[in-house]
mmCIF file of C-alpha atoms and ligand atoms in Angstrom:
data_model
loop_
_atom_site.group_PDB
_atom_site.id
_atom_site.type_symbol
_atom_site.label_atom_id
_atom_site.label_comp_id
_atom_site.label_asym_id
_atom_site.label_seq_id
_atom_site.Cartn_x
_atom_site.Cartn_y
_atom_site.Cartn_z
ATOM 1 C CA PRO A 264 -8.295 -0.544 -21.147
ATOM 2 C CA LEU A 265 -6.459 -3.285 -22.751
ATOM 3 C CA SER A 266 -7.872 -6.904 -22.981
ATOM 4 C CA THR A 267 -6.479 -9.421 -20.578
ATOM 5 C CA ASP A 268 -4.770 -11.343 -23.528
ATOM 6 C CA ALA A 269 -3.448 -7.966 -25.009
ATOM 7 C CA CYS A 270 -1.863 -6.972 -21.631
ATOM 8 C CA ALA A 271 -0.209 -10.249 -21.185
ATOM 9 C CA THR A 272 1.450 -10.236 -24.600
ATOM 10 C CA ALA A 273 2.440 -6.631 -24.084
ATOM 11 C CA ILE A 274 3.834 -6.982 -20.461
ATOM 12 C CA GLY A 275 6.944 -9.110 -21.417
ATOM 13 C CA GLU A 276 8.183 -6.273 -23.348
ATOM 14 C CA LEU A 277 7.122 -3.535 -20.726
ATOM 15 C CA ASP A 278 9.634 -0.381 -20.658
ATOM 16 C CA ILE A 279 8.377 1.342 -17.504
ATOM 17 C CA THR A 280 10.041 4.489 -17.991
ATOM 18 C CA SER A 281 8.363 4.970 -21.319
ATOM 19 C CA LEU A 282 4.918 5.118 -19.688
ATOM 20 C CA PRO A 283 3.140 8.361 -18.989
ATOM 21 C CA LEU A 284 4.194 9.436 -15.554
ATOM 22 C CA GLU A 285 2.040 11.083 -12.802
ATOM 23 C CA THR A 286 3.619 12.905 -9.874
ATOM 24 C CA ARG A 287 0.950 14.983 -8.561
ATOM 25 C CA PHE A 288 -0.259 12.144 -6.369
ATOM 26 C CA PRO A 289 2.472 12.378 -3.470
ATOM 27 C CA PRO A 290 4.482 10.501 -2.287
ATOM 28 C CA PHE A 291 4.020 7.766 -4.991
ATOM 29 C CA PRO A 292 4.860 8.264 -8.705
ATOM 30 C CA LEU A 293 2.181 6.595 -10.868
ATOM 31 C CA ARG A 294 2.796 5.132 -14.279
ATOM 32 C CA GLN A 295 -0.341 4.551 -16.729
ATOM 33 C CA TYR A 296 -0.664 1.186 -18.238
ATOM 34 C CA GLY A 297 -3.589 -0.717 -19.746
ATOM 35 C CA GLY A 298 -5.998 2.044 -18.966
ATOM 36 C CA PHE A 299 -4.952 2.308 -15.170
ATOM 37 C CA TRP A 300 -2.896 4.449 -12.976
ATOM 38 C CA LEU A 301 -0.491 2.248 -11.147
ATOM 39 C CA LEU A 302 2.114 2.527 -8.497
ATOM 40 C CA GLU A 303 5.500 2.622 -10.218
ATOM 41 C CA LYS A 304 6.988 0.460 -7.498
ATOM 42 C CA PHE A 305 4.351 -2.160 -8.071
ATOM 43 C CA LEU A 306 4.175 -2.028 -11.716
ATOM 44 C CA GLN A 307 8.046 -3.134 -11.643
ATOM 45 C CA GLY A 308 6.969 -6.367 -10.436
ATOM 46 C CA VAL A 309 4.191 -7.019 -13.110
ATOM 47 C CA PRO A 310 6.400 -8.589 -15.657
ATOM 48 C CA ALA A 311 7.732 -11.026 -13.207
ATOM 49 C CA VAL A 312 4.159 -11.961 -12.174
ATOM 50 C CA HIS A 313 3.588 -12.672 -15.589
ATOM 51 C CA SER A 314 6.678 -14.698 -16.189
ATOM 52 C CA VAL A 315 7.407 -16.596 -13.150
ATOM 53 C CA PHE A 316 4.442 -16.570 -10.798
ATOM 54 C CA GLU A 317 2.977 -20.155 -10.593
ATOM 55 C CA PRO A 318 -0.625 -20.109 -8.968
ATOM 56 C CA ARG A 319 -1.555 -23.251 -7.217
ATOM 57 C CA SER A 320 -4.909 -24.514 -6.960
ATOM 58 C CA SER A 321 -5.301 -23.811 -3.276
ATOM 59 C CA ASP A 322 -4.162 -20.225 -3.627
ATOM 60 C CA ILE A 323 -6.572 -17.493 -2.574
ATOM 61 C CA LEU A 324 -5.847 -14.090 -4.180
ATOM 62 C CA LEU A 325 -7.334 -11.030 -2.458
ATOM 63 C CA ALA A 326 -7.870 -8.234 -4.896
ATOM 64 C CA SER A 327 -8.728 -4.585 -4.061
ATOM 65 C CA PHE A 328 -8.663 -1.030 -5.063
ATOM 66 C CA PRO A 329 -6.693 0.544 -2.334
ATOM 67 C CA LYS A 330 -8.555 2.075 0.804
ATOM 68 C CA CYS A 331 -11.561 -0.415 0.100
ATOM 69 C CA GLY A 332 -11.080 -2.680 3.045
ATOM 70 C CA THR A 333 -8.002 -4.592 1.934
ATOM 71 C CA THR A 334 -6.485 -4.714 5.556
ATOM 72 C CA TRP A 335 -9.756 -6.155 6.954
ATOM 73 C CA LEU A 336 -10.119 -8.663 4.122
ATOM 74 C CA LYS A 337 -6.735 -9.723 4.689
ATOM 75 C CA ALA A 338 -7.124 -10.329 8.310
ATOM 76 C CA LEU A 339 -10.499 -12.078 7.745
ATOM 77 C CA ALA A 340 -9.323 -14.353 4.889
ATOM 78 C CA PHE A 341 -6.152 -15.254 6.794
ATOM 79 C CA ALA A 342 -7.846 -15.921 10.247
ATOM 80 C CA THR A 343 -10.477 -18.071 8.484
ATOM 81 C CA ARG A 344 -8.375 -20.084 6.303
ATOM 82 C CA ASN A 345 -5.890 -20.807 9.027
ATOM 83 C CA ARG A 346 -8.217 -21.330 11.916
ATOM 84 C CA ALA A 347 -7.143 -24.964 12.567
ATOM 85 C CA GLU A 348 -3.521 -24.121 12.706
ATOM 86 C CA HIS A 349 -3.934 -20.704 14.604
ATOM 87 C CA PRO A 350 -6.774 -21.047 17.230
ATOM 88 C CA LEU A 351 -8.560 -17.500 17.258
ATOM 89 C CA ARG A 352 -8.472 -17.109 21.082
ATOM 90 C CA GLY A 353 -4.746 -17.960 21.136
ATOM 91 C CA LEU A 354 -2.591 -15.159 22.582
ATOM 92 C CA ASP A 355 0.155 -15.770 20.034
ATOM 93 C CA HIS A 356 -2.135 -15.739 16.836
ATOM 94 C CA PRO A 357 -0.207 -14.011 14.113
ATOM 95 C CA LEU A 358 -2.661 -11.154 13.902
ATOM 96 C CA ARG A 359 -1.712 -10.334 17.406
ATOM 97 C CA ARG A 360 1.888 -10.062 16.581
ATOM 98 C CA ARG A 361 1.963 -8.955 13.129
ATOM 99 C CA ASN A 362 0.177 -6.253 10.830
ATOM 100 C CA PRO A 363 -2.235 -7.951 8.130
ATOM 101 C CA HIS A 364 -0.081 -6.573 5.230
ATOM 102 C CA ASP A 365 2.978 -8.268 6.683
ATOM 103 C CA ILE A 366 0.980 -11.697 6.733
ATOM 104 C CA VAL A 367 -0.579 -11.357 3.433
ATOM 105 C CA GLN A 368 1.686 -9.955 0.879
ATOM 106 C CA TYR A 369 1.285 -7.974 -2.372
ATOM 107 C CA LEU A 370 1.995 -10.433 -5.313
ATOM 108 C CA GLU A 371 3.373 -7.397 -7.556
ATOM 109 C CA LEU A 372 5.439 -5.902 -4.561
ATOM 110 C CA GLN A 373 6.974 -9.119 -3.732
ATOM 111 C CA HIS A 374 7.707 -9.950 -7.375
ATOM 112 C CA ALA A 375 9.317 -6.291 -7.742
ATOM 113 C CA GLN A 376 11.475 -7.245 -4.587
ATOM 114 C CA SER A 377 12.436 -10.636 -4.865
ATOM 115 C CA MET A 378 11.398 -11.866 -8.333
ATOM 116 C CA GLY A 379 8.708 -14.020 -6.576
ATOM 117 C CA HIS A 380 11.205 -16.106 -4.499
ATOM 118 C CA VAL A 381 9.302 -15.135 -1.341
ATOM 119 C CA VAL A 382 5.966 -16.031 -2.619
ATOM 120 C CA ALA A 383 7.243 -19.328 -4.298
ATOM 121 C CA ALA A 384 8.593 -20.564 -0.831
ATOM 122 C CA LEU A 385 5.381 -19.870 1.067
ATOM 123 C CA PRO A 386 3.635 -23.131 2.065
ATOM 124 C CA SER A 387 0.242 -24.147 0.644
ATOM 125 C CA PRO A 388 -2.432 -22.975 1.286
ATOM 126 C CA ARG A 389 -1.372 -19.373 0.235
ATOM 127 C CA VAL A 390 -3.336 -16.260 0.835
ATOM 128 C CA LEU A 391 -1.892 -13.488 -1.546
ATOM 129 C CA SER A 392 -2.929 -9.987 -2.513
ATOM 130 C CA THR A 393 -3.047 -7.663 -5.352
ATOM 131 C CA HIS A 394 -4.107 -4.013 -6.219
ATOM 132 C CA LEU A 395 -3.765 -4.983 -9.914
ATOM 133 C CA PRO A 396 -6.781 -4.607 -12.141
ATOM 134 C CA TYR A 397 -8.369 -7.694 -13.268
ATOM 135 C CA SER A 398 -7.273 -7.095 -17.111
ATOM 136 C CA LEU A 399 -3.714 -6.872 -15.793
ATOM 137 C CA LEU A 400 -3.630 -10.225 -14.040
ATOM 138 C CA PRO A 401 -1.801 -13.161 -15.972
ATOM 139 C CA ARG A 402 -3.839 -15.498 -17.765
ATOM 140 C CA ARG A 403 -2.413 -18.378 -15.635
ATOM 141 C CA ILE A 404 -4.610 -16.783 -12.725
ATOM 142 C CA THR A 405 -7.719 -15.975 -14.471
ATOM 143 C CA THR A 406 -8.200 -18.832 -16.757
ATOM 144 C CA GLU A 407 -10.829 -21.255 -16.080
ATOM 145 C CA GLU A 408 -8.309 -24.044 -15.883
ATOM 146 C CA SER A 409 -6.443 -22.670 -13.053
ATOM 147 C CA ALA A 410 -8.231 -23.469 -9.693
ATOM 148 C CA CYS A 411 -6.837 -20.744 -7.851
ATOM 149 C CA ARG A 412 -9.631 -18.402 -6.484
ATOM 150 C CA ILE A 413 -9.787 -14.515 -6.354
ATOM 151 C CA VAL A 414 -11.768 -12.568 -3.613
ATOM 152 C CA TYR A 415 -12.499 -8.917 -4.395
ATOM 153 C CA ILE A 416 -13.701 -6.134 -2.104
ATOM 154 C CA CYS A 417 -15.544 -3.148 -3.379
ATOM 155 C CA ARG A 418 -16.247 0.167 -1.619
ATOM 156 C CA ASP A 419 -18.282 3.383 -2.525
ATOM 157 C CA PRO A 420 -15.723 5.340 -4.477
ATOM 158 C CA LYS A 421 -16.695 8.499 -2.376
ATOM 159 C CA ASP A 422 -15.535 6.636 0.828
ATOM 160 C CA ALA A 423 -12.681 5.224 -1.058
ATOM 161 C CA PHE A 424 -11.587 8.672 -1.946
ATOM 162 C CA VAL A 425 -11.961 10.094 1.374
ATOM 163 C CA SER A 426 -10.100 7.335 2.985
ATOM 164 C CA SER A 427 -7.120 7.778 0.489
ATOM 165 C CA TRP A 428 -7.117 11.406 1.281
ATOM 166 C CA PHE A 429 -6.360 10.886 4.950
ATOM 167 C CA PHE A 430 -4.019 8.179 4.391
ATOM 168 C CA THR A 431 -2.019 9.938 1.781
ATOM 169 C CA LYS A 432 -1.783 13.200 3.910
ATOM 170 C CA LYS A 433 -0.668 11.015 6.740
ATOM 171 C CA THR A 434 1.951 9.230 4.652
ATOM 172 C CA VAL A 435 3.150 12.344 3.129
ATOM 173 C CA ALA A 436 3.698 13.998 6.618
ATOM 174 C CA ALA A 437 5.487 10.940 7.950
ATOM 175 C CA ALA A 438 7.842 10.654 4.901
ATOM 176 C CA ALA A 439 8.678 14.555 5.399
ATOM 177 C CA ALA A 440 9.491 13.776 9.096
ATOM 178 C CA ARG A 441 11.535 11.014 8.196
ATOM 179 C CA ALA A 442 13.585 13.020 5.752
ATOM 180 C CA ARG A 443 14.323 15.480 8.656
ATOM 181 C CA THR A 444 14.898 18.487 6.274
ATOM 182 C CA GLY A 445 12.717 20.671 8.604
ATOM 183 C CA GLU A 446 10.833 21.719 5.519
ATOM 184 C CA GLU A 447 7.121 21.431 5.422
ATOM 185 C CA PRO A 448 5.861 18.592 2.957
ATOM 186 C CA PRO A 449 4.556 19.808 -0.266
ATOM 187 C CA PRO A 450 1.065 20.987 0.075
ATOM 188 C CA TYR A 451 -1.541 18.267 -0.937
ATOM 189 C CA MET A 452 -5.015 19.980 -1.421
ATOM 190 C CA PHE A 453 -8.242 18.132 -0.840
ATOM 191 C CA GLU A 454 -9.755 19.635 -3.858
ATOM 192 C CA GLU A 455 -6.846 18.881 -6.119
ATOM 193 C CA ALA A 456 -6.907 15.388 -4.771
ATOM 194 C CA PHE A 457 -10.511 15.001 -5.611
ATOM 195 C CA GLU A 458 -10.027 16.328 -9.148
ATOM 196 C CA LEU A 459 -7.439 13.718 -9.765
ATOM 197 C CA PHE A 460 -9.592 11.074 -8.390
ATOM 198 C CA CYS A 461 -12.371 12.082 -10.706
ATOM 199 C CA ASP A 462 -9.984 11.933 -13.696
ATOM 200 C CA GLY A 463 -9.020 8.377 -12.471
ATOM 201 C CA ILE A 464 -5.597 9.688 -11.399
ATOM 202 C CA CYS A 465 -4.941 7.864 -8.239
ATOM 203 C CA VAL A 466 -3.344 4.456 -7.278
ATOM 204 C CA SER A 467 -4.955 1.821 -9.500
ATOM 205 C CA GLY A 468 -7.380 4.334 -10.623
ATOM 206 C CA PRO A 469 -10.123 4.871 -12.267
ATOM 207 C CA GLN A 470 -11.586 3.076 -9.173
ATOM 208 C CA TRP A 471 -14.994 2.289 -10.877
ATOM 209 C CA ARG A 472 -13.070 0.689 -13.723
ATOM 210 C CA HIS A 473 -11.158 -1.278 -11.339
ATOM 211 C CA VAL A 474 -14.366 -2.484 -9.708
ATOM 212 C CA LEU A 475 -16.065 -3.431 -12.983
ATOM 213 C CA GLY A 476 -13.361 -5.565 -14.190
ATOM 214 C CA TYR A 477 -13.631 -7.791 -11.176
ATOM 215 C CA TRP A 478 -17.420 -7.719 -10.778
ATOM 216 C CA GLU A 479 -17.732 -8.789 -14.601
ATOM 217 C CA ALA A 480 -15.294 -11.575 -13.864
ATOM 218 C CA SER A 481 -17.312 -12.648 -10.821
ATOM 219 C CA ARG A 482 -20.445 -12.798 -13.088
ATOM 220 C CA ARG A 483 -18.695 -14.951 -15.536
ATOM 221 C CA GLN A 484 -17.002 -17.147 -13.226
ATOM 222 C CA PRO A 485 -18.728 -17.120 -9.801
ATOM 223 C CA GLU A 486 -16.927 -20.067 -8.546
ATOM 224 C CA LYS A 487 -13.568 -18.367 -9.123
ATOM 225 C CA VAL A 488 -14.194 -14.722 -8.339
ATOM 226 C CA LEU A 489 -16.050 -13.875 -5.138
ATOM 227 C CA PHE A 490 -17.238 -10.108 -5.134
ATOM 228 C CA LEU A 491 -17.780 -8.539 -1.777
ATOM 229 C CA ARG A 492 -18.854 -5.291 -0.709
ATOM 230 C CA TYR A 493 -17.375 -3.426 2.268
ATOM 231 C CA GLU A 494 -20.824 -1.755 3.112
ATOM 232 C CA GLU A 495 -22.345 -5.162 3.437
ATOM 233 C CA MET A 496 -19.607 -6.608 5.168
ATOM 234 C CA LEU A 497 -20.089 -3.819 7.977
ATOM 235 C CA GLN A 498 -23.648 -4.553 8.122
ATOM 236 C CA ASN A 499 -23.424 -8.236 8.351
ATOM 237 C CA PRO A 500 -20.019 -9.323 9.095
ATOM 238 C CA GLU A 501 -20.808 -13.077 10.133
ATOM 239 C CA SER A 502 -22.690 -14.037 7.057
ATOM 240 C CA ASN A 503 -19.949 -12.464 4.795
ATOM 241 C CA VAL A 504 -17.312 -14.542 6.806
ATOM 242 C CA LYS A 505 -19.263 -17.542 6.280
ATOM 243 C CA LYS A 506 -19.585 -16.750 2.384
ATOM 244 C CA LEU A 507 -15.859 -16.260 2.470
ATOM 245 C CA ALA A 508 -15.123 -19.516 4.162
ATOM 246 C CA GLU A 509 -17.282 -21.603 1.694
ATOM 247 C CA PHE A 510 -15.833 -19.764 -1.064
ATOM 248 C CA MET A 511 -12.219 -20.578 0.040
ATOM 249 C CA GLY A 512 -13.099 -24.198 0.450
ATOM 250 C CA CYS A 513 -13.178 -24.147 4.204
ATOM 251 C CA ALA A 514 -16.810 -23.814 5.274
ATOM 252 C CA PHE A 515 -17.523 -23.793 9.036
ATOM 253 C CA SER A 516 -18.918 -26.895 10.557
ATOM 254 C CA VAL A 517 -22.185 -27.134 12.624
ATOM 255 C CA GLU A 518 -20.068 -27.459 15.635
ATOM 256 C CA GLU A 519 -17.662 -24.452 14.595
ATOM 257 C CA GLU A 520 -20.839 -22.311 14.232
ATOM 258 C CA ALA A 521 -22.428 -23.466 17.482
ATOM 259 C CA THR A 522 -18.933 -22.789 19.376
ATOM 260 C CA GLY A 523 -18.819 -19.264 18.229
ATOM 261 C CA VAL A 524 -15.861 -19.892 15.701
ATOM 262 C CA VAL A 525 -17.384 -17.212 13.170
ATOM 263 C CA GLN A 526 -17.992 -14.601 15.890
ATOM 264 C CA ASP A 527 -14.360 -15.121 17.192
ATOM 265 C CA ILE A 528 -13.138 -14.357 13.561
ATOM 266 C CA VAL A 529 -15.131 -11.315 13.224
ATOM 267 C CA GLU A 530 -14.097 -10.017 16.711
ATOM 268 C CA LEU A 531 -10.357 -10.729 16.251
ATOM 269 C CA CYS A 532 -10.503 -8.875 12.810
ATOM 270 C CA SER A 533 -12.843 -6.037 13.831
ATOM 271 C CA LEU A 534 -11.259 -2.455 13.508
ATOM 272 C CA GLU A 535 -11.273 -1.880 17.333
ATOM 273 C CA SER A 536 -9.330 -5.101 18.074
ATOM 274 C CA LEU A 537 -6.735 -4.662 15.250
ATOM 275 C CA LYS A 538 -6.278 -1.104 15.870
ATOM 276 C CA ASN A 539 -5.637 -1.567 19.559
ATOM 277 C CA MET A 540 -2.956 -4.261 19.138
ATOM 278 C CA ASP A 541 0.416 -3.013 19.970
ATOM 279 C CA VAL A 542 1.910 -4.127 16.659
ATOM 280 C CA ASN A 543 -0.520 -1.925 14.879
ATOM 281 C CA LYS A 544 0.131 1.035 17.093
ATOM 282 C CA SER A 545 3.664 1.247 15.938
ATOM 283 C CA GLY A 546 6.076 0.014 13.278
ATOM 284 C CA SER A 547 5.531 0.305 9.531
ATOM 285 C CA HIS A 548 5.027 -1.620 6.260
ATOM 286 C CA GLY A 549 7.617 -0.022 4.243
ATOM 287 C CA PRO A 550 6.987 3.694 4.206
ATOM 288 C CA LEU A 551 3.336 3.225 5.467
ATOM 289 C CA ALA A 552 2.892 3.344 9.389
ATOM 290 C CA HIS A 553 0.798 0.544 10.601
ATOM 291 C CA GLU A 554 -1.588 2.663 12.468
ATOM 292 C CA SER A 555 -2.456 4.636 9.086
ATOM 293 C CA PHE A 556 -4.416 1.670 7.998
ATOM 294 C CA PHE A 557 -6.940 1.893 10.621
ATOM 295 C CA ARG A 558 -9.117 5.009 10.795
ATOM 296 C CA LYS A 559 -12.937 5.057 11.170
ATOM 297 C CA GLY A 560 -14.065 1.977 9.323
ATOM 298 C CA VAL A 561 -17.676 3.234 8.537
ATOM 299 C CA ALA A 562 -19.858 3.548 5.392
ATOM 300 C CA GLY A 563 -20.842 7.113 4.351
ATOM 301 C CA ASP A 564 -18.060 9.050 5.954
ATOM 302 C CA TRP A 565 -17.603 10.930 2.820
ATOM 303 C CA SER A 566 -20.731 13.104 3.546
ATOM 304 C CA ASN A 567 -18.546 14.720 6.317
ATOM 305 C CA HIS A 568 -15.864 15.835 3.943
ATOM 306 C CA ILE A 569 -17.316 16.165 0.326
ATOM 307 C CA THR A 570 -19.775 18.655 -0.522
ATOM 308 C CA PRO A 571 -23.051 17.710 -2.070
ATOM 309 C CA ALA A 572 -22.000 19.286 -5.453
ATOM 310 C CA MET A 573 -18.742 17.315 -5.391
ATOM 311 C CA ALA A 574 -20.692 14.218 -4.655
ATOM 312 C CA GLU A 575 -23.008 14.669 -7.338
ATOM 313 C CA ARG A 576 -20.252 15.267 -9.675
ATOM 314 C CA LEU A 577 -18.328 12.076 -8.736
ATOM 315 C CA ASP A 578 -21.518 10.142 -8.976
ATOM 316 C CA LYS A 579 -22.305 11.357 -12.491
ATOM 317 C CA ILE A 580 -18.600 10.452 -13.595
ATOM 318 C CA VAL A 581 -19.001 6.901 -12.162
ATOM 319 C CA GLU A 582 -22.790 6.621 -13.441
ATOM 320 C CA ASP A 583 -21.667 7.481 -17.075
ATOM 321 C CA ALA A 584 -18.567 5.249 -17.026
ATOM 322 C CA LEU A 585 -20.631 2.327 -15.807
ATOM 323 C CA GLN A 586 -23.731 2.781 -18.223
ATOM 324 C CA GLY A 587 -24.846 -0.320 -19.638
ATOM 325 C CA SER A 588 -22.710 -2.572 -17.470
ATOM 326 C CA GLY A 589 -25.356 -3.536 -15.154
ATOM 327 C CA PHE A 590 -23.180 -2.762 -12.231
ATOM 328 C CA THR A 591 -24.283 -0.064 -9.734
ATOM 329 C CA PHE A 592 -22.321 0.823 -6.417
HETATM 330 P P1 LIG B 1333 -11.661 4.602 6.498
HETATM 331 O O1 LIG B 1333 -10.205 5.445 6.146
HETATM 332 O O2 LIG B 1333 -12.710 5.071 5.968
HETATM 333 O O3 LIG B 1333 -11.828 4.619 8.008
HETATM 334 P P2 LIG B 1333 -7.337 -0.460 2.947
HETATM 335 O O4 LIG B 1333 -7.279 -1.483 4.032
HETATM 336 O O5 LIG B 1333 -7.926 -1.091 1.794
HETATM 337 O O6 LIG B 1333 -6.241 0.550 3.090
HETATM 338 O O7 LIG B 1333 -8.648 0.257 3.536
HETATM 339 C C1 LIG B 1333 -8.552 1.124 4.636
HETATM 340 C C2 LIG B 1333 -10.028 1.552 5.095
HETATM 341 O O8 LIG B 1333 -10.525 0.340 5.812
HETATM 342 C C3 LIG B 1333 -10.104 2.461 6.240
HETATM 343 O O9 LIG B 1333 -11.262 3.253 6.020
HETATM 344 C C4 LIG B 1333 -9.918 1.957 7.619
HETATM 345 O O10 LIG B 1333 -10.436 2.408 8.689
HETATM 346 C C5 LIG B 1333 -10.790 0.503 7.179
HETATM 347 N N1 LIG B 1333 -10.414 -0.633 8.060
HETATM 348 C C6 LIG B 1333 -9.273 -1.169 8.280
HETATM 349 N N2 LIG B 1333 -9.434 -2.058 9.146
HETATM 350 C C7 LIG B 1333 -10.696 -2.400 9.197
HETATM 351 C C8 LIG B 1333 -11.318 -3.403 9.946
HETATM 352 N N3 LIG B 1333 -10.834 -4.406 10.679
HETATM 353 N N4 LIG B 1333 -12.719 -3.500 9.759
HETATM 354 C C9 LIG B 1333 -13.446 -2.535 9.191
HETATM 355 N N5 LIG B 1333 -12.819 -1.492 8.494
HETATM 356 C C10 LIG B 1333 -11.399 -1.409 8.484
#
């Protein structure tokens, strides 16, 4: 992958149409840039993120590889950061009325759609999100001088793959139904998708390289980059929410802890709670149905779908790629 500096320099002159194209990952064309396969639609916003996005010291940027718990992190960070303005038990809490992806927007998508005007108009403190790898973030965000903070969520690659398989299959079927041609959607085979994932050909892939970039950044600048693990959050959501609040500069008071505010956040943002909200049972975020963001929400579901031989193969690829880095899943 290119270094952050090299990417930042090159990105101003980026001609997306000249980049390697991959269309076997339906229904989203991917382009390869800086060592990663990125959604073409998101990549279109990257030059503007570099040229016009002005980070604020109060910004929180939620970063993730897709299907690793982005939706959950968006809900938790928003509910935690805005708990004074939006009491958690309030029936009109934004999370009861809007999908987390409509509340916390993708930086690169917003810049592709509106040259960042929507993001610039948001009041502080902003909670934003990105699927960009660390090396493609503008220096204005990553530099020590910028006080904006990054929260990353990491997940076992095998679960990330299985989650993305179900999500993509659903999205492909929904797109075909919308097109109303009566034709079957193109076949999207599990084994083929797995091969592509192993080759790093998936949204923001390779997944392990995406994770490594943020993990290394969190080691270099722990006060700037918080590295969370989906599996640990499932095991102990309350301590992770406290960690998140502290990192975002809005730690819970003794009184808040005593009155169960942390539990209220965990409860409001749980899979069951969000999944059963009317807003998440219908409607869509662009081409993606709200309900498709909520499935099982467990660790280790891969073992129900991937053979031991496939798991061993992916584990070996990941292990080789991470050798010497000090990071393990
Ligand atoms: P599974 O498909 O394994 O169930 P993303 O939000 O990055 O798209 O990730 C989606 C994954 O997170 C899905 O995993 C989904 O079920 C899970 N998820 C969504 N909301 C969640 C929540 N509130 N708590 C825990 N997991 C959640």
